[in-house]
């Protein structure tokens, strides 16, 4: 499936809806507003937790700030 780079709320909603419908893991790179108000890139992952029969019971979701990493990679690619 790969990692989606999401630039709009509509893209995020579509990706999340598809993951929910399929019960499939999801990984997105999105810009989230940090506590001080700045937009920062985050890697968001979601994975379903299933029972023995395979039914989705819950989702485990993480968001990791990757803004500095992404900015550095972009600067290096332009050098």
PDB file of C-alpha atoms in Angstrom:
ATOM      1  CA  UNK A   1       0.000   0.000   0.000  1.00  0.00           C
ATOM      2  CA  UNK A   2       2.853   2.404   0.751  1.00  0.00           C
ATOM      3  CA  UNK A   3       2.832   5.714   2.558  1.00  0.00           C
ATOM      4  CA  UNK A   4       0.392   8.418   1.487  1.00  0.00           C
ATOM      5  CA  UNK A   5       1.468  12.052   1.595  1.00  0.00           C
ATOM      6  CA  UNK A   6      -1.750  13.864   2.394  1.00  0.00           C
ATOM      7  CA  UNK A   7      -2.164  17.540   1.601  1.00  0.00           C
ATOM      8  CA  UNK A   8      -5.862  18.024   2.334  1.00  0.00           C
ATOM      9  CA  UNK A   9      -8.523  17.007   4.833  1.00  0.00           C
ATOM     10  CA  UNK A  10     -10.507  15.378   2.023  1.00  0.00           C
ATOM     11  CA  UNK A  11      -7.544  13.119   1.144  1.00  0.00           C
ATOM     12  CA  UNK A  12      -7.139  12.156   4.798  1.00  0.00           C
ATOM     13  CA  UNK A  13     -10.837  11.376   5.178  1.00  0.00           C
ATOM     14  CA  UNK A  14     -10.810   9.220   2.027  1.00  0.00           C
ATOM     15  CA  UNK A  15      -7.737   7.266   3.170  1.00  0.00           C
ATOM     16  CA  UNK A  16      -9.171   6.698   6.657  1.00  0.00           C
ATOM     17  CA  UNK A  17     -12.575   5.632   5.279  1.00  0.00           C
ATOM     18  CA  UNK A  18     -10.879   3.107   2.982  1.00  0.00           C
ATOM     19  CA  UNK A  19      -8.787   1.688   5.842  1.00  0.00           C
ATOM     20  CA  UNK A  20     -11.886   1.359   8.036  1.00  0.00           C
ATOM     21  CA  UNK A  21     -13.883  -0.312   5.271  1.00  0.00           C
ATOM     22  CA  UNK A  22     -11.107  -2.800   4.484  1.00  0.00           C
ATOM     23  CA  UNK A  23      -9.883  -3.236   8.063  1.00  0.00           C
ATOM     24  CA  UNK A  24      -6.421  -2.591   6.682  1.00  0.00           C
ATOM     25  CA  UNK A  25      -3.439  -0.826   8.269  1.00  0.00           C
ATOM     26  CA  UNK A  26      -2.833   2.740   7.172  1.00  0.00           C
ATOM     27  CA  UNK A  27       0.235   4.971   7.058  1.00  0.00           C
ATOM     28  CA  UNK A  28       0.009   8.646   6.154  1.00  0.00           C
ATOM     29  CA  UNK A  29       2.332  11.630   6.223  1.00  0.00           C
ATOM     30  CA  UNK A  30       0.228  14.662   7.085  1.00  0.00           C
ATOM     31  CA  UNK A  31       0.620  18.186   8.353  1.00  0.00           C
ATOM     32  CA  UNK A  32      -0.855  18.638  11.819  1.00  0.00           C
ATOM     33  CA  UNK A  33      -1.094  21.828  13.832  1.00  0.00           C
ATOM     34  CA  UNK A  34       1.306  21.725  16.785  1.00  0.00           C
ATOM     35  CA  UNK A  35       0.587  23.229  20.197  1.00  0.00           C
ATOM     36  CA  UNK A  36       2.212  26.546  19.295  1.00  0.00           C
ATOM     37  CA  UNK A  37       0.082  26.777  16.151  1.00  0.00           C
ATOM     38  CA  UNK A  38       2.667  25.846  13.508  1.00  0.00           C
ATOM     39  CA  UNK A  39       1.918  23.155  10.927  1.00  0.00           C
ATOM     40  CA  UNK A  40       4.346  20.237  11.250  1.00  0.00           C
ATOM     41  CA  UNK A  41       4.714  17.043   9.222  1.00  0.00           C
ATOM     42  CA  UNK A  42       3.708  13.876  11.097  1.00  0.00           C
ATOM     43  CA  UNK A  43       3.776  10.201  10.184  1.00  0.00           C
ATOM     44  CA  UNK A  44       0.441   8.734  11.274  1.00  0.00           C
ATOM     45  CA  UNK A  45      -0.048   5.004  11.475  1.00  0.00           C
ATOM     46  CA  UNK A  46      -3.209   3.058  12.248  1.00  0.00           C
ATOM     47  CA  UNK A  47      -3.479  -0.686  12.755  1.00  0.00           C
ATOM     48  CA  UNK A  48      -6.566  -2.738  13.521  1.00  0.00           C
ATOM     49  CA  UNK A  49      -6.723  -4.914  16.646  1.00  0.00           C
ATOM     50  CA  UNK A  50      -8.629  -8.097  15.841  1.00  0.00           C
ATOM     51  CA  UNK A  51     -10.284 -10.850  17.852  1.00  0.00           C
ATOM     52  CA  UNK A  52      -9.670 -14.552  17.184  1.00  0.00           C
ATOM     53  CA  UNK A  53     -12.361 -14.529  14.496  1.00  0.00           C
ATOM     54  CA  UNK A  54     -10.675 -11.647  12.655  1.00  0.00           C
ATOM     55  CA  UNK A  55     -13.213  -8.959  13.570  1.00  0.00           C
ATOM     56  CA  UNK A  56     -11.812  -5.478  14.215  1.00  0.00           C
ATOM     57  CA  UNK A  57     -12.214  -4.638  17.905  1.00  0.00           C
ATOM     58  CA  UNK A  58     -10.310  -1.353  17.994  1.00  0.00           C
ATOM     59  CA  UNK A  59      -7.612   0.642  16.252  1.00  0.00           C
ATOM     60  CA  UNK A  60      -4.160   1.586  17.527  1.00  0.00           C
ATOM     61  CA  UNK A  61      -3.159   4.951  16.089  1.00  0.00           C
ATOM     62  CA  UNK A  62       0.141   6.826  16.448  1.00  0.00           C
ATOM     63  CA  UNK A  63       1.391  10.195  15.221  1.00  0.00           C
ATOM     64  CA  UNK A  64       5.136  10.853  15.149  1.00  0.00           C
ATOM     65  CA  UNK A  65       6.571  14.284  14.400  1.00  0.00           C
ATOM     66  CA  UNK A  66       8.855  13.916  11.351  1.00  0.00           C
ATOM     67  CA  UNK A  67       8.956  17.601  10.420  1.00  0.00           C
ATOM     68  CA  UNK A  68      12.682  18.155  10.964  1.00  0.00           C
ATOM     69  CA  UNK A  69      13.550  14.907   9.165  1.00  0.00           C
ATOM     70  CA  UNK A  70      11.368  15.852   6.196  1.00  0.00           C
ATOM     71  CA  UNK A  71      12.711  19.407   6.014  1.00  0.00           C
ATOM     72  CA  UNK A  72      16.315  18.144   6.119  1.00  0.00           C
ATOM     73  CA  UNK A  73      15.660  15.593   3.354  1.00  0.00           C
ATOM     74  CA  UNK A  74      14.092  18.306   1.217  1.00  0.00           C
ATOM     75  CA  UNK A  75      17.062  20.652   1.734  1.00  0.00           C
ATOM     76  CA  UNK A  76      19.511  17.872   0.825  1.00  0.00           C
ATOM     77  CA  UNK A  77      17.609  16.995  -2.333  1.00  0.00           C
ATOM     78  CA  UNK A  78      17.811  20.624  -3.470  1.00  0.00           C
ATOM     79  CA  UNK A  79      21.558  20.870  -2.791  1.00  0.00           C
TER      80      UNK A  79
END
